[in-house]
């Protein structure tokens, strides 16, 4: 029995709202007075605590936690095929896995901010990821920028960033 608490709000664009299941490969699109459900409702718990955003009326997601590890998959939703990985250039380093991060896309640049990562030897040990990962969606190149959160101790997830006003991103036009 699922209710809205099992869905994550991904964002809204052009009067359409997008929600993603935390437990299955399923999305809900609210358009006007219609709810469109896409995907597959089977529970697999593979991508809990992923970061989501909407860009050009497409849902993008990054990372998540499942099967005892953090994931490093940047992906977008396709109504027929489900989640499709967005592969970075072979000339770039791999994305660093994380969950509870923040995903923002502006002007074809995806910013993956902070999050948590699991220890490779012990999945119960987690570390805060002090990094912004910048992916150019046109060139598929990745740039990783280390960041310092100062004296703040705790989780670096979207809720704490907003509640504690820890970070402010200013986007400038060229």
PDB file of C-alpha atoms in Angstrom:
ATOM      1  CA  UNK A   1       0.000   0.000   0.000  1.00  0.00           C
ATOM      2  CA  UNK A   2       1.660   3.184  -1.192  1.00  0.00           C
ATOM      3  CA  UNK A   3       0.719   6.775  -0.612  1.00  0.00           C
ATOM      4  CA  UNK A   4       2.311  10.091  -1.526  1.00  0.00           C
ATOM      5  CA  UNK A   5       4.897   9.704   1.247  1.00  0.00           C
ATOM      6  CA  UNK A   6       6.696   7.108  -0.912  1.00  0.00           C
ATOM      7  CA  UNK A   7       7.278   9.657  -3.680  1.00  0.00           C
ATOM      8  CA  UNK A   8       9.905  12.376  -3.905  1.00  0.00           C
ATOM      9  CA  UNK A   9       9.071  15.733  -5.482  1.00  0.00           C
ATOM     10  CA  UNK A  10      11.413  16.179  -8.454  1.00  0.00           C
ATOM     11  CA  UNK A  11      10.262  19.627  -9.572  1.00  0.00           C
ATOM     12  CA  UNK A  12       7.877  21.470 -11.845  1.00  0.00           C
ATOM     13  CA  UNK A  13       8.167  23.070 -15.237  1.00  0.00           C
ATOM     14  CA  UNK A  14       5.634  24.566 -17.645  1.00  0.00           C
ATOM     15  CA  UNK A  15       2.779  23.866 -15.227  1.00  0.00           C
ATOM     16  CA  UNK A  16       3.662  20.162 -14.918  1.00  0.00           C
ATOM     17  CA  UNK A  17       4.778  18.609 -11.606  1.00  0.00           C
ATOM     18  CA  UNK A  18       6.974  15.525 -11.411  1.00  0.00           C
ATOM     19  CA  UNK A  19       7.259  12.960  -8.595  1.00  0.00           C
ATOM     20  CA  UNK A  20       9.565   9.921  -8.361  1.00  0.00           C
ATOM     21  CA  UNK A  21       9.046   6.747  -6.341  1.00  0.00           C
ATOM     22  CA  UNK A  22      11.627   6.057  -3.639  1.00  0.00           C
ATOM     23  CA  UNK A  23      11.008   2.311  -3.949  1.00  0.00           C
ATOM     24  CA  UNK A  24      10.357   1.482  -7.605  1.00  0.00           C
ATOM     25  CA  UNK A  25      11.150   2.635 -11.130  1.00  0.00           C
ATOM     26  CA  UNK A  26       8.004   4.715 -11.315  1.00  0.00           C
ATOM     27  CA  UNK A  27       7.164   8.389 -11.796  1.00  0.00           C
ATOM     28  CA  UNK A  28       3.957  10.385 -11.453  1.00  0.00           C
ATOM     29  CA  UNK A  29       3.379  13.400 -13.677  1.00  0.00           C
ATOM     30  CA  UNK A  30       0.676  15.865 -12.640  1.00  0.00           C
ATOM     31  CA  UNK A  31      -0.624  17.881 -15.564  1.00  0.00           C
ATOM     32  CA  UNK A  32      -3.782  19.915 -15.069  1.00  0.00           C
ATOM     33  CA  UNK A  33      -6.272  17.630 -13.371  1.00  0.00           C
ATOM     34  CA  UNK A  34      -4.585  14.433 -14.628  1.00  0.00           C
ATOM     35  CA  UNK A  35      -2.090  12.157 -12.906  1.00  0.00           C
ATOM     36  CA  UNK A  36      -0.017  10.136 -15.349  1.00  0.00           C
ATOM     37  CA  UNK A  37       1.816   7.143 -13.876  1.00  0.00           C
ATOM     38  CA  UNK A  38       4.772   5.782 -15.828  1.00  0.00           C
ATOM     39  CA  UNK A  39       7.171   2.945 -15.126  1.00  0.00           C
ATOM     40  CA  UNK A  40       7.037  -0.217 -13.102  1.00  0.00           C
ATOM     41  CA  UNK A  41       5.632  -0.438  -9.546  1.00  0.00           C
ATOM     42  CA  UNK A  42       7.693  -3.458  -8.392  1.00  0.00           C
ATOM     43  CA  UNK A  43       9.646  -2.561  -5.266  1.00  0.00           C
ATOM     44  CA  UNK A  44      13.421  -2.828  -5.572  1.00  0.00           C
ATOM     45  CA  UNK A  45      14.701  -0.151  -3.166  1.00  0.00           C
ATOM     46  CA  UNK A  46      17.768   0.445  -5.375  1.00  0.00           C
ATOM     47  CA  UNK A  47      17.818   4.231  -5.546  1.00  0.00           C
ATOM     48  CA  UNK A  48      16.537   5.601  -2.253  1.00  0.00           C
ATOM     49  CA  UNK A  49      17.566   9.131  -1.285  1.00  0.00           C
ATOM     50  CA  UNK A  50      18.491  10.125  -4.837  1.00  0.00           C
ATOM     51  CA  UNK A  51      18.674  13.764  -5.900  1.00  0.00           C
ATOM     52  CA  UNK A  52      16.133  14.848  -8.541  1.00  0.00           C
ATOM     53  CA  UNK A  53      15.437  17.884 -10.655  1.00  0.00           C
ATOM     54  CA  UNK A  54      13.513  18.767 -13.806  1.00  0.00           C
ATOM     55  CA  UNK A  55      15.282  20.267 -16.808  1.00  0.00           C
ATOM     56  CA  UNK A  56      13.636  20.919 -20.184  1.00  0.00           C
ATOM     57  CA  UNK A  57      10.556  18.964 -19.021  1.00  0.00           C
ATOM     58  CA  UNK A  58      12.671  15.877 -18.318  1.00  0.00           C
ATOM     59  CA  UNK A  59      13.346  14.340 -14.892  1.00  0.00           C
ATOM     60  CA  UNK A  60      17.020  13.926 -14.034  1.00  0.00           C
ATOM     61  CA  UNK A  61      18.272  11.967 -11.055  1.00  0.00           C
ATOM     62  CA  UNK A  62      21.611  11.289  -9.463  1.00  0.00           C
ATOM     63  CA  UNK A  63      22.964   8.757  -7.029  1.00  0.00           C
ATOM     64  CA  UNK A  64      20.940   7.186  -4.315  1.00  0.00           C
ATOM     65  CA  UNK A  65      21.417   4.411  -1.839  1.00  0.00           C
ATOM     66  CA  UNK A  66      20.542   0.774  -2.262  1.00  0.00           C
ATOM     67  CA  UNK A  67      21.952  -2.696  -1.915  1.00  0.00           C
ATOM     68  CA  UNK A  68      24.370  -1.401   0.764  1.00  0.00           C
ATOM     69  CA  UNK A  69      26.147   1.155  -1.443  1.00  0.00           C
ATOM     70  CA  UNK A  70      25.869   4.710  -2.675  1.00  0.00           C
ATOM     71  CA  UNK A  71      25.362   4.997  -6.441  1.00  0.00           C
ATOM     72  CA  UNK A  72      27.098   7.256  -8.967  1.00  0.00           C
ATOM     73  CA  UNK A  73      24.539   7.137 -11.781  1.00  0.00           C
ATOM     74  CA  UNK A  74      23.394  10.377 -13.414  1.00  0.00           C
ATOM     75  CA  UNK A  75      20.217   9.482 -15.292  1.00  0.00           C
ATOM     76  CA  UNK A  76      17.091  10.829 -16.969  1.00  0.00           C
ATOM     77  CA  UNK A  77      13.569   9.452 -17.276  1.00  0.00           C
ATOM     78  CA  UNK A  78      12.235   8.114 -20.573  1.00  0.00           C
ATOM     79  CA  UNK A  79       8.502   7.334 -20.638  1.00  0.00           C
ATOM     80  CA  UNK A  80       9.030   4.080 -22.584  1.00  0.00           C
ATOM     81  CA  UNK A  81      12.370   2.794 -21.266  1.00  0.00           C
ATOM     82  CA  UNK A  82      12.462   4.145 -17.722  1.00  0.00           C
ATOM     83  CA  UNK A  83      15.747   5.423 -16.300  1.00  0.00           C
ATOM     84  CA  UNK A  84      18.499   5.899 -18.885  1.00  0.00           C
ATOM     85  CA  UNK A  85      22.063   6.518 -17.659  1.00  0.00           C
ATOM     86  CA  UNK A  86      23.718   9.741 -18.787  1.00  0.00           C
ATOM     87  CA  UNK A  87      27.282   8.657 -19.446  1.00  0.00           C
ATOM     88  CA  UNK A  88      30.106  11.101 -18.894  1.00  0.00           C
ATOM     89  CA  UNK A  89      33.061  11.288 -21.264  1.00  0.00           C
ATOM     90  CA  UNK A  90      35.714   8.585 -21.021  1.00  0.00           C
ATOM     91  CA  UNK A  91      38.157  11.514 -20.688  1.00  0.00           C
ATOM     92  CA  UNK A  92      36.516  12.538 -17.390  1.00  0.00           C
ATOM     93  CA  UNK A  93      36.930  10.943 -13.983  1.00  0.00           C
ATOM     94  CA  UNK A  94      33.963   8.849 -12.814  1.00  0.00           C
ATOM     95  CA  UNK A  95      31.271  10.570 -10.777  1.00  0.00           C
ATOM     96  CA  UNK A  96      31.700  10.088  -7.040  1.00  0.00           C
ATOM     97  CA  UNK A  97      28.843   8.018  -5.609  1.00  0.00           C
ATOM     98  CA  UNK A  98      26.525   9.705  -3.123  1.00  0.00           C
ATOM     99  CA  UNK A  99      23.014   9.844  -1.730  1.00  0.00           C
ATOM    100  CA  UNK A 100      21.157  12.724  -0.061  1.00  0.00           C
ATOM    101  CA  UNK A 101      22.875  15.174  -2.410  1.00  0.00           C
ATOM    102  CA  UNK A 102      21.401  18.153  -4.260  1.00  0.00           C
ATOM    103  CA  UNK A 103      21.011  18.202  -8.052  1.00  0.00           C
ATOM    104  CA  UNK A 104      20.600  21.487  -9.931  1.00  0.00           C
ATOM    105  CA  UNK A 105      20.668  21.911 -13.717  1.00  0.00           C
ATOM    106  CA  UNK A 106      20.995  25.330 -15.324  1.00  0.00           C
ATOM    107  CA  UNK A 107      22.155  26.216 -18.845  1.00  0.00           C
ATOM    108  CA  UNK A 108      23.138  22.591 -19.652  1.00  0.00           C
ATOM    109  CA  UNK A 109      25.326  22.343 -16.536  1.00  0.00           C
ATOM    110  CA  UNK A 110      24.402  19.775 -13.865  1.00  0.00           C
ATOM    111  CA  UNK A 111      25.670  20.529 -10.362  1.00  0.00           C
ATOM    112  CA  UNK A 112      25.656  17.684  -7.859  1.00  0.00           C
ATOM    113  CA  UNK A 113      26.264  19.210  -4.450  1.00  0.00           C
ATOM    114  CA  UNK A 114      27.416  17.346  -1.369  1.00  0.00           C
ATOM    115  CA  UNK A 115      25.605  14.310  -0.060  1.00  0.00           C
ATOM    116  CA  UNK A 116      26.795  11.244   1.780  1.00  0.00           C
ATOM    117  CA  UNK A 117      28.907   8.372   0.572  1.00  0.00           C
ATOM    118  CA  UNK A 118      29.265   4.895   2.027  1.00  0.00           C
ATOM    119  CA  UNK A 119      32.568   3.347   3.009  1.00  0.00           C
ATOM    120  CA  UNK A 120      33.691   0.731   0.464  1.00  0.00           C
ATOM    121  CA  UNK A 121      34.466  -1.819   3.182  1.00  0.00           C
ATOM    122  CA  UNK A 122      31.679  -1.108   5.658  1.00  0.00           C
ATOM    123  CA  UNK A 123      28.342   0.147   4.267  1.00  0.00           C
ATOM    124  CA  UNK A 124      27.225   1.270   7.722  1.00  0.00           C
ATOM    125  CA  UNK A 125      30.003   3.864   7.825  1.00  0.00           C
ATOM    126  CA  UNK A 126      29.083   7.044   5.968  1.00  0.00           C
ATOM    127  CA  UNK A 127      30.987  10.210   5.205  1.00  0.00           C
ATOM    128  CA  UNK A 128      29.835  13.636   4.138  1.00  0.00           C
ATOM    129  CA  UNK A 129      30.905  14.316   0.566  1.00  0.00           C
ATOM    130  CA  UNK A 130      32.529  17.751   0.501  1.00  0.00           C
ATOM    131  CA  UNK A 131      32.377  18.235  -3.225  1.00  0.00           C
ATOM    132  CA  UNK A 132      30.460  19.843  -6.063  1.00  0.00           C
ATOM    133  CA  UNK A 133      30.440  17.706  -9.190  1.00  0.00           C
ATOM    134  CA  UNK A 134      29.865  19.768 -12.322  1.00  0.00           C
ATOM    135  CA  UNK A 135      28.752  17.911 -15.463  1.00  0.00           C
ATOM    136  CA  UNK A 136      28.476  19.728 -18.787  1.00  0.00           C
ATOM    137  CA  UNK A 137      25.519  17.990 -20.444  1.00  0.00           C
ATOM    138  CA  UNK A 138      26.697  19.078 -23.913  1.00  0.00           C
ATOM    139  CA  UNK A 139      30.310  17.868 -23.731  1.00  0.00           C
ATOM    140  CA  UNK A 140      29.720  15.190 -21.043  1.00  0.00           C
ATOM    141  CA  UNK A 141      32.832  16.429 -19.214  1.00  0.00           C
ATOM    142  CA  UNK A 142      33.013  16.285 -15.411  1.00  0.00           C
ATOM    143  CA  UNK A 143      34.758  18.719 -13.102  1.00  0.00           C
ATOM    144  CA  UNK A 144      34.954  17.976  -9.381  1.00  0.00           C
ATOM    145  CA  UNK A 145      35.372  20.883  -6.966  1.00  0.00           C
ATOM    146  CA  UNK A 146      36.193  20.289  -3.310  1.00  0.00           C
ATOM    147  CA  UNK A 147      34.245  22.501  -0.919  1.00  0.00           C
ATOM    148  CA  UNK A 148      34.586  23.298   2.763  1.00  0.00           C
ATOM    149  CA  UNK A 149      31.543  23.610   4.969  1.00  0.00           C
ATOM    150  CA  UNK A 150      33.449  25.254   7.806  1.00  0.00           C
ATOM    151  CA  UNK A 151      32.541  24.231  11.333  1.00  0.00           C
ATOM    152  CA  UNK A 152      29.134  22.787  10.498  1.00  0.00           C
ATOM    153  CA  UNK A 153      28.898  19.155  11.557  1.00  0.00           C
ATOM    154  CA  UNK A 154      26.048  17.033  10.278  1.00  0.00           C
ATOM    155  CA  UNK A 155      24.463  15.853   7.098  1.00  0.00           C
ATOM    156  CA  UNK A 156      24.909  17.868   3.911  1.00  0.00           C
ATOM    157  CA  UNK A 157      21.598  17.010   2.328  1.00  0.00           C
ATOM    158  CA  UNK A 158      19.102  19.331   0.686  1.00  0.00           C
ATOM    159  CA  UNK A 159      16.993  19.757   3.810  1.00  0.00           C
ATOM    160  CA  UNK A 160      19.934  20.932   5.928  1.00  0.00           C
ATOM    161  CA  UNK A 161      21.273  23.209   3.193  1.00  0.00           C
ATOM    162  CA  UNK A 162      17.942  24.990   3.007  1.00  0.00           C
ATOM    163  CA  UNK A 163      17.171  24.985   6.719  1.00  0.00           C
ATOM    164  CA  UNK A 164      20.640  26.088   7.787  1.00  0.00           C
ATOM    165  CA  UNK A 165      21.268  28.419   4.840  1.00  0.00           C
ATOM    166  CA  UNK A 166      24.663  26.804   4.357  1.00  0.00           C
ATOM    167  CA  UNK A 167      25.156  27.504   0.714  1.00  0.00           C
ATOM    168  CA  UNK A 168      24.087  30.001  -1.866  1.00  0.00           C
ATOM    169  CA  UNK A 169      24.662  29.429  -5.561  1.00  0.00           C
ATOM    170  CA  UNK A 170      24.543  32.396  -7.855  1.00  0.00           C
ATOM    171  CA  UNK A 171      24.145  31.674 -11.533  1.00  0.00           C
ATOM    172  CA  UNK A 172      25.535  34.258 -13.919  1.00  0.00           C
ATOM    173  CA  UNK A 173      24.814  34.539 -17.616  1.00  0.00           C
ATOM    174  CA  UNK A 174      27.809  34.686 -19.956  1.00  0.00           C
TER     175      UNK A 174
END
